[in-house]
Structures are given as C-alpha cells and as structure tokens.
Coordinates of C-alpha atoms in Angstrom, one line a residue:
M1 CA 28.9 -23.0 -160.7
K2 CA 26.3 -20.5 -159.6
K3 CA 26.4 -18.9 -163.1
Y4 CA 25.5 -22.3 -164.7
L5 CA 22.7 -22.9 -162.2
K6 CA 21.1 -19.5 -162.9
I7 CA 21.2 -20.1 -166.6
F8 CA 19.8 -23.6 -166.2
L9 CA 16.9 -22.3 -164.1
L10 CA 16.2 -19.6 -166.6
V11 CA 16.1 -22.1 -169.4
V12 CA 13.8 -24.4 -167.5
I13 CA 11.4 -21.5 -166.6
A14 CA 11.4 -20.3 -170.3
A15 CA 10.7 -23.9 -171.5
I16 CA 7.8 -24.2 -169.0
F17 CA 6.5 -20.8 -170.1
I18 CA 6.7 -21.6 -173.9
G19 CA 5.3 -25.1 -173.3
T20 CA 2.3 -23.6 -171.5
F21 CA 1.5 -21.3 -174.3
M22 CA 1.9 -24.1 -176.9
F23 CA -0.5 -26.3 -174.9
L24 CA -3.1 -23.5 -174.6
Y25 CA -2.8 -22.7 -178.3
A26 CA -3.3 -26.4 -179.2
K27 CA -6.4 -26.7 -176.9
S28 CA -8.0 -23.5 -178.3
R29 CA -7.9 -24.6 -181.9
P30 CA -11.3 -25.9 -183.1
E31 CA -11.5 -29.6 -184.0
K32 CA -11.9 -30.6 -187.6
T33 CA -15.4 -31.8 -188.4
E34 CA -15.6 -35.0 -190.4
Y35 CA -18.6 -35.7 -192.5
N36 CA -19.7 -39.2 -193.7
I37 CA -20.8 -39.3 -197.3
I38 CA -23.6 -41.8 -197.9
K39 CA -25.3 -42.8 -201.2
P40 CA -29.0 -41.9 -201.6
E41 CA -31.5 -44.8 -201.7
I42 CA -35.0 -45.0 -203.1
T43 CA -37.4 -46.2 -200.4
D44 CA -41.0 -45.6 -199.2
L45 CA -41.8 -42.6 -197.0
Q46 CA -42.8 -43.4 -193.5
R47 CA -44.9 -41.0 -191.4
T48 CA -44.4 -41.2 -187.7
T49 CA -45.8 -39.3 -184.8
I50 CA -44.3 -38.8 -181.4
A51 CA -46.6 -37.8 -178.6
T52 CA -45.2 -36.3 -175.5
G53 CA -47.1 -36.0 -172.2
K54 CA -50.2 -38.0 -171.5
V55 CA -53.3 -38.7 -173.6
E56 CA -56.5 -37.1 -172.1
P57 CA -60.0 -37.7 -173.6
R58 CA -62.1 -34.7 -174.7
D59 CA -65.2 -35.9 -172.9
E60 CA -64.8 -37.8 -169.7
I61 CA -67.6 -40.1 -168.4
L62 CA -67.5 -41.2 -164.8
I63 CA -69.0 -44.6 -164.2
K64 CA -70.1 -45.1 -160.6
P65 CA -71.1 -48.6 -159.3

C-alpha cells in the first residue's frame, strides 16, 4: 500500500510541475495582433487645432474703476 501511495504522490507532483511550466509557457507567448481592413474613402480634408494649457494675451491692459 505504501508503494502505491509514493508512486501516486510522485505522479501528482510531476503533474503539478509540468502543468506549471505549461501555464507559464502559454502566458509568455505574445498575443496575435488582429488588424481591421477598411476601404479608402474620398472626403474633404479637415484641419483641426488642439490647444493645451490656457490662452494668455500678448499685451494685457488693466482697467481700473
């Protein structure tokens, strides 16, 4: 009975060991990148400007009452 218990425990430890390596190998593989293919369209160009921060005037005039 002891002989079967030792063999069973060794098999379980080996399965856990191999399973851990398989899991780590699967996690380390890079994910496949999928690209969406779209058809080109003819449209008008649009020019946009994005301002960051705050707008400050060049010359500031202080008006006092």
